[in-house]
Tab-separated table of C-alpha atoms in Angstrom:
chain	number	residue	atom	x	y	z
A	904	UNK	CA	-53.929	-10.384	-39.218
A	905	UNK	CA	-54.960	-6.823	-40.164
A	906	UNK	CA	-52.335	-6.684	-42.907
A	907	UNK	CA	-54.057	-9.618	-44.642
A	908	UNK	CA	-57.327	-7.694	-44.957
A	909	UNK	CA	-58.096	-6.250	-48.369
A	910	UNK	CA	-59.075	-2.609	-48.645
A	911	UNK	CA	-62.727	-3.650	-48.913
A	912	UNK	CA	-62.520	-5.775	-45.766
A	913	UNK	CA	-60.804	-2.964	-43.861
A	914	UNK	CA	-63.585	-0.625	-44.960
A	915	UNK	CA	-66.141	-3.073	-43.584
A	916	UNK	CA	-64.441	-3.147	-40.184
A	917	UNK	CA	-64.160	0.647	-40.132
A	918	UNK	CA	-67.772	0.919	-41.254
A	919	UNK	CA	-68.872	-1.424	-38.462
A	920	UNK	CA	-67.156	0.833	-35.938
A	921	UNK	CA	-68.923	3.835	-37.488
A	922	UNK	CA	-72.298	2.055	-37.226
A	923	UNK	CA	-71.643	1.300	-33.553
A	924	UNK	CA	-70.636	4.906	-32.989
A	925	UNK	CA	-73.832	6.202	-34.617
A	926	UNK	CA	-75.834	3.890	-32.345
A	927	UNK	CA	-74.004	5.338	-29.335
A	928	UNK	CA	-72.271	2.062	-28.520
A	929	UNK	CA	-68.637	1.259	-27.848
A	930	UNK	CA	-69.202	-2.360	-28.858
A	931	UNK	CA	-69.022	-3.699	-32.403
A	932	UNK	CA	-70.974	-6.907	-32.978
A	933	UNK	CA	-72.131	-9.044	-35.883
A	934	UNK	CA	-75.017	-6.691	-36.728
A	935	UNK	CA	-72.609	-3.791	-37.223
A	936	UNK	CA	-70.387	-5.937	-39.442
A	937	UNK	CA	-73.406	-6.834	-41.573
A	938	UNK	CA	-74.596	-3.224	-41.761
A	939	UNK	CA	-71.138	-2.220	-42.974
A	940	UNK	CA	-71.213	-5.019	-45.583
A	941	UNK	CA	-74.582	-3.727	-46.776
A	942	UNK	CA	-73.014	-0.296	-47.313
A	943	UNK	CA	-70.389	-1.668	-49.729
A	944	UNK	CA	-70.629	-1.367	-53.500
A	945	UNK	CA	-68.372	-2.758	-56.217
A	946	UNK	CA	-66.718	-5.349	-53.972
A	947	UNK	CA	-66.874	-9.160	-54.008
A	948	UNK	CA	-69.360	-9.268	-51.109
A	949	UNK	CA	-71.526	-6.604	-52.746
A	950	UNK	CA	-71.533	-8.654	-55.966
A	951	UNK	CA	-72.661	-11.723	-54.000
A	952	UNK	CA	-75.453	-9.817	-52.266
A	953	UNK	CA	-76.568	-8.375	-55.604
A	954	UNK	CA	-76.314	-11.795	-57.259
A	955	UNK	CA	-78.594	-13.283	-54.614
A	956	UNK	CA	-81.042	-10.393	-54.894
A	957	UNK	CA	-80.538	-9.535	-51.234
A	958	UNK	CA	-82.731	-6.562	-50.318
A	959	UNK	CA	-80.299	-4.309	-48.457
A	960	UNK	CA	-82.993	-2.044	-47.021
A	961	UNK	CA	-85.017	-5.003	-45.726
A	962	UNK	CA	-81.914	-6.628	-44.228
A	963	UNK	CA	-81.062	-3.408	-42.380
A	964	UNK	CA	-84.679	-3.076	-41.204
A	965	UNK	CA	-84.649	-6.656	-39.901
A	966	UNK	CA	-81.430	-5.972	-37.973
A	967	UNK	CA	-83.028	-2.855	-36.467
A	968	UNK	CA	-86.132	-4.850	-35.494
A	969	UNK	CA	-83.976	-7.529	-33.830
A	970	UNK	CA	-82.078	-4.829	-31.924
A	971	UNK	CA	-85.342	-3.217	-30.804
A	972	UNK	CA	-86.454	-6.637	-29.491
A	973	UNK	CA	-83.257	-6.832	-27.431
A	974	UNK	CA	-81.549	-9.203	-29.864
A	975	UNK	CA	-84.478	-11.592	-30.252
A	976	UNK	CA	-84.574	-12.626	-33.914
A	977	UNK	CA	-87.765	-12.892	-35.934
A	978	UNK	CA	-87.393	-16.690	-35.914
A	979	UNK	CA	-87.004	-16.722	-32.114
A	980	UNK	CA	-89.981	-14.381	-31.751
A	981	UNK	CA	-92.071	-16.754	-33.878
A	982	UNK	CA	-90.957	-19.727	-31.774
A	983	UNK	CA	-91.855	-17.884	-28.579
A	984	UNK	CA	-95.238	-16.971	-30.083
A	985	UNK	CA	-95.850	-20.710	-30.457
A	986	UNK	CA	-95.398	-20.947	-26.690
A	987	UNK	CA	-97.858	-18.123	-26.129
A	988	UNK	CA	-95.270	-15.386	-25.582
A	989	UNK	CA	-95.871	-12.262	-27.643
A	990	UNK	CA	-92.443	-10.644	-27.885
A	991	UNK	CA	-93.837	-7.534	-29.568
A	992	UNK	CA	-96.239	-7.058	-26.653
A	993	UNK	CA	-93.365	-7.426	-24.191
A	994	UNK	CA	-91.297	-4.886	-26.152
A	995	UNK	CA	-94.258	-2.479	-26.225
A	996	UNK	CA	-94.720	-2.719	-22.443
A	997	UNK	CA	-91.012	-2.166	-21.785
A	998	UNK	CA	-90.982	0.804	-24.165
A	999	UNK	CA	-94.109	2.243	-22.526
A	1000	UNK	CA	-92.296	2.173	-19.198
A	1001	UNK	CA	-88.767	3.060	-20.289
A	1002	UNK	CA	-88.962	4.696	-23.710
A	1003	UNK	CA	-88.659	3.607	-27.317
A	1004	UNK	CA	-85.629	1.435	-27.930
A	1005	UNK	CA	-85.137	0.570	-24.253
A	1006	UNK	CA	-84.266	-3.047	-25.067
A	1007	UNK	CA	-81.934	-2.060	-27.874
A	1008	UNK	CA	-79.313	-0.804	-25.488
A	1009	UNK	CA	-78.209	2.736	-25.716
A	1010	UNK	CA	-75.233	4.929	-25.296
A	1011	UNK	CA	-72.965	3.510	-22.639
A	1012	UNK	CA	-70.652	6.479	-22.668
A	1013	UNK	CA	-72.853	9.542	-22.643
A	1014	UNK	CA	-73.529	9.620	-26.359
A	1015	UNK	CA	-71.631	9.790	-29.613
A	1016	UNK	CA	-68.014	10.586	-29.871
A	1017	UNK	CA	-66.634	12.293	-32.906
A	1018	UNK	CA	-63.430	11.800	-34.785
A	1019	UNK	CA	-61.275	8.943	-35.925
A	1020	UNK	CA	-59.373	8.613	-32.640
A	1021	UNK	CA	-62.628	7.665	-30.896
A	1022	UNK	CA	-62.682	4.477	-32.990
A	1023	UNK	CA	-59.851	3.021	-30.945
A	1024	UNK	CA	-62.123	3.094	-27.909
A	1025	UNK	CA	-64.457	0.523	-29.419
A	1026	UNK	CA	-64.232	-3.129	-28.504
A	1027	UNK	CA	-65.296	-6.053	-30.610
A	1028	UNK	CA	-67.944	-8.260	-29.017
A	1029	UNK	CA	-67.238	-11.998	-28.845
A	1030	UNK	CA	-69.560	-12.657	-31.801
A	1031	UNK	CA	-67.714	-10.112	-33.968
A	1032	UNK	CA	-64.290	-11.445	-32.942
A	1033	UNK	CA	-65.499	-14.970	-33.737
A	1034	UNK	CA	-66.717	-13.781	-37.161
A	1035	UNK	CA	-63.305	-12.257	-37.907
A	1036	UNK	CA	-61.641	-15.508	-36.857
A	1037	UNK	CA	-63.997	-17.528	-39.072
A	1038	UNK	CA	-63.218	-15.202	-41.995
A	1039	UNK	CA	-59.519	-15.969	-41.535
A	1040	UNK	CA	-60.168	-19.710	-41.428
A	1041	UNK	CA	-62.481	-19.575	-44.424
A	1042	UNK	CA	-59.904	-17.676	-46.469
A	1043	UNK	CA	-57.229	-20.217	-45.526
A	1044	UNK	CA	-59.586	-23.113	-46.284
A	1045	UNK	CA	-60.208	-21.684	-49.728
A	1046	UNK	CA	-56.455	-21.378	-50.315
A	1047	UNK	CA	-56.589	-17.580	-50.428
A	1048	UNK	CA	-53.864	-15.474	-48.836
A	1049	UNK	CA	-56.001	-12.418	-48.206
A	1050	UNK	CA	-59.152	-11.778	-46.172
A	1051	UNK	CA	-61.724	-9.999	-48.306
A	1052	UNK	CA	-65.192	-8.739	-47.578
A	1053	UNK	CA	-66.517	-11.918	-49.221
A	1054	UNK	CA	-64.833	-13.925	-46.441
A	1055	UNK	CA	-66.511	-11.698	-43.855
A	1056	UNK	CA	-69.867	-12.347	-45.511
A	1057	UNK	CA	-69.214	-16.093	-45.545
A	1058	UNK	CA	-68.236	-15.949	-41.870
A	1059	UNK	CA	-71.543	-14.303	-40.951
A	1060	UNK	CA	-73.508	-17.022	-42.755
A	1061	UNK	CA	-71.779	-19.958	-41.036
A	1062	UNK	CA	-73.711	-19.686	-37.795
A	1063	UNK	CA	-77.180	-18.539	-36.888
A	1064	UNK	CA	-76.155	-15.479	-34.919
A	1065	UNK	CA	-77.962	-12.164	-35.269
A	1066	UNK	CA	-76.494	-11.429	-38.701
A	1067	UNK	CA	-76.679	-15.006	-39.968
A	1068	UNK	CA	-80.343	-15.319	-39.035
A	1069	UNK	CA	-81.273	-12.108	-40.828
A	1070	UNK	CA	-79.256	-13.115	-43.908
A	1071	UNK	CA	-80.791	-16.608	-43.996
A	1072	UNK	CA	-84.248	-15.074	-43.794
A	1073	UNK	CA	-83.534	-13.470	-47.159
A	1074	UNK	CA	-81.914	-16.485	-48.794
A	1075	UNK	CA	-78.318	-15.452	-48.122
A	1076	UNK	CA	-77.018	-18.733	-46.714
A	1077	UNK	CA	-73.488	-20.097	-46.611
A	1078	UNK	CA	-74.210	-22.515	-49.485
A	1079	UNK	CA	-75.785	-19.760	-51.573
A	1080	UNK	CA	-72.810	-17.439	-51.034
A	1081	UNK	CA	-70.323	-20.202	-51.890
A	1082	UNK	CA	-72.332	-21.002	-55.025
A	1083	UNK	CA	-72.264	-17.391	-56.185
A	1084	UNK	CA	-68.558	-17.141	-55.463
A	1085	UNK	CA	-68.183	-20.180	-57.718
A	1086	UNK	CA	-66.080	-22.296	-55.397
A	1087	UNK	CA	-67.552	-24.920	-53.111
A	1088	UNK	CA	-64.223	-25.778	-51.469
A	1089	UNK	CA	-63.041	-24.662	-48.091
A	1090	UNK	CA	-64.868	-23.865	-44.937
A	1091	UNK	CA	-64.557	-22.601	-41.403
A	1092	UNK	CA	-63.093	-25.734	-39.819
A	1093	UNK	CA	-59.438	-25.594	-40.820
A	1094	UNK	CA	-57.200	-25.237	-37.781
A	1095	UNK	CA	-55.321	-21.978	-37.942
A	1096	UNK	CA	-53.693	-19.806	-35.340
A	1097	UNK	CA	-55.545	-16.558	-34.710
A	1098	UNK	CA	-54.126	-13.567	-32.936
A	1099	UNK	CA	-56.799	-12.201	-30.616
A	1100	UNK	CA	-54.776	-9.047	-30.089
A	1101	UNK	CA	-56.659	-5.788	-30.248
A	1102	UNK	CA	-57.494	-4.719	-33.772
A	1103	UNK	CA	-56.097	-1.295	-34.594
A	1104	UNK	CA	-58.073	0.587	-37.187
């Protein structure tokens, strides 16, 4: 599958690994994929984000806030508030007892590793692997023989995972992305074989 990725899409995957590394994590998830997409300029996905007026700084801040809440999205926090549960108060109490960012997860390996070879030690979380699979299916459904960063962006908007929820909160929905791309055909449902083999970067 990797050979079907465009240079921009490969840069997103590498950037996601770098974001995980900076956070002291060996695991790459949807949030890291989105952060890497937000870093891109002059690519199809960047053009879509710019076309939708997506505030990159606010999107990154929302991802950081979700991580600090242990993965609880702003929408979930609001729903819990309706039940009388103040997530921010819970986070504050946990951080008082265990330090700032305690729910965000921390280094699982003693801290950051340096160098390109360290990237091969990262694993892709199920949500990130599913996003890569959806990108493949979306590209095939659109009749395109490559997987670009625009397909990765579409894949993140298909479901309301951590990245999809943050994107939707800023108007970056699947329909909006498809509209900006100018092609309403295709989608994530086409049956296609996907090789779940380890991705080598």
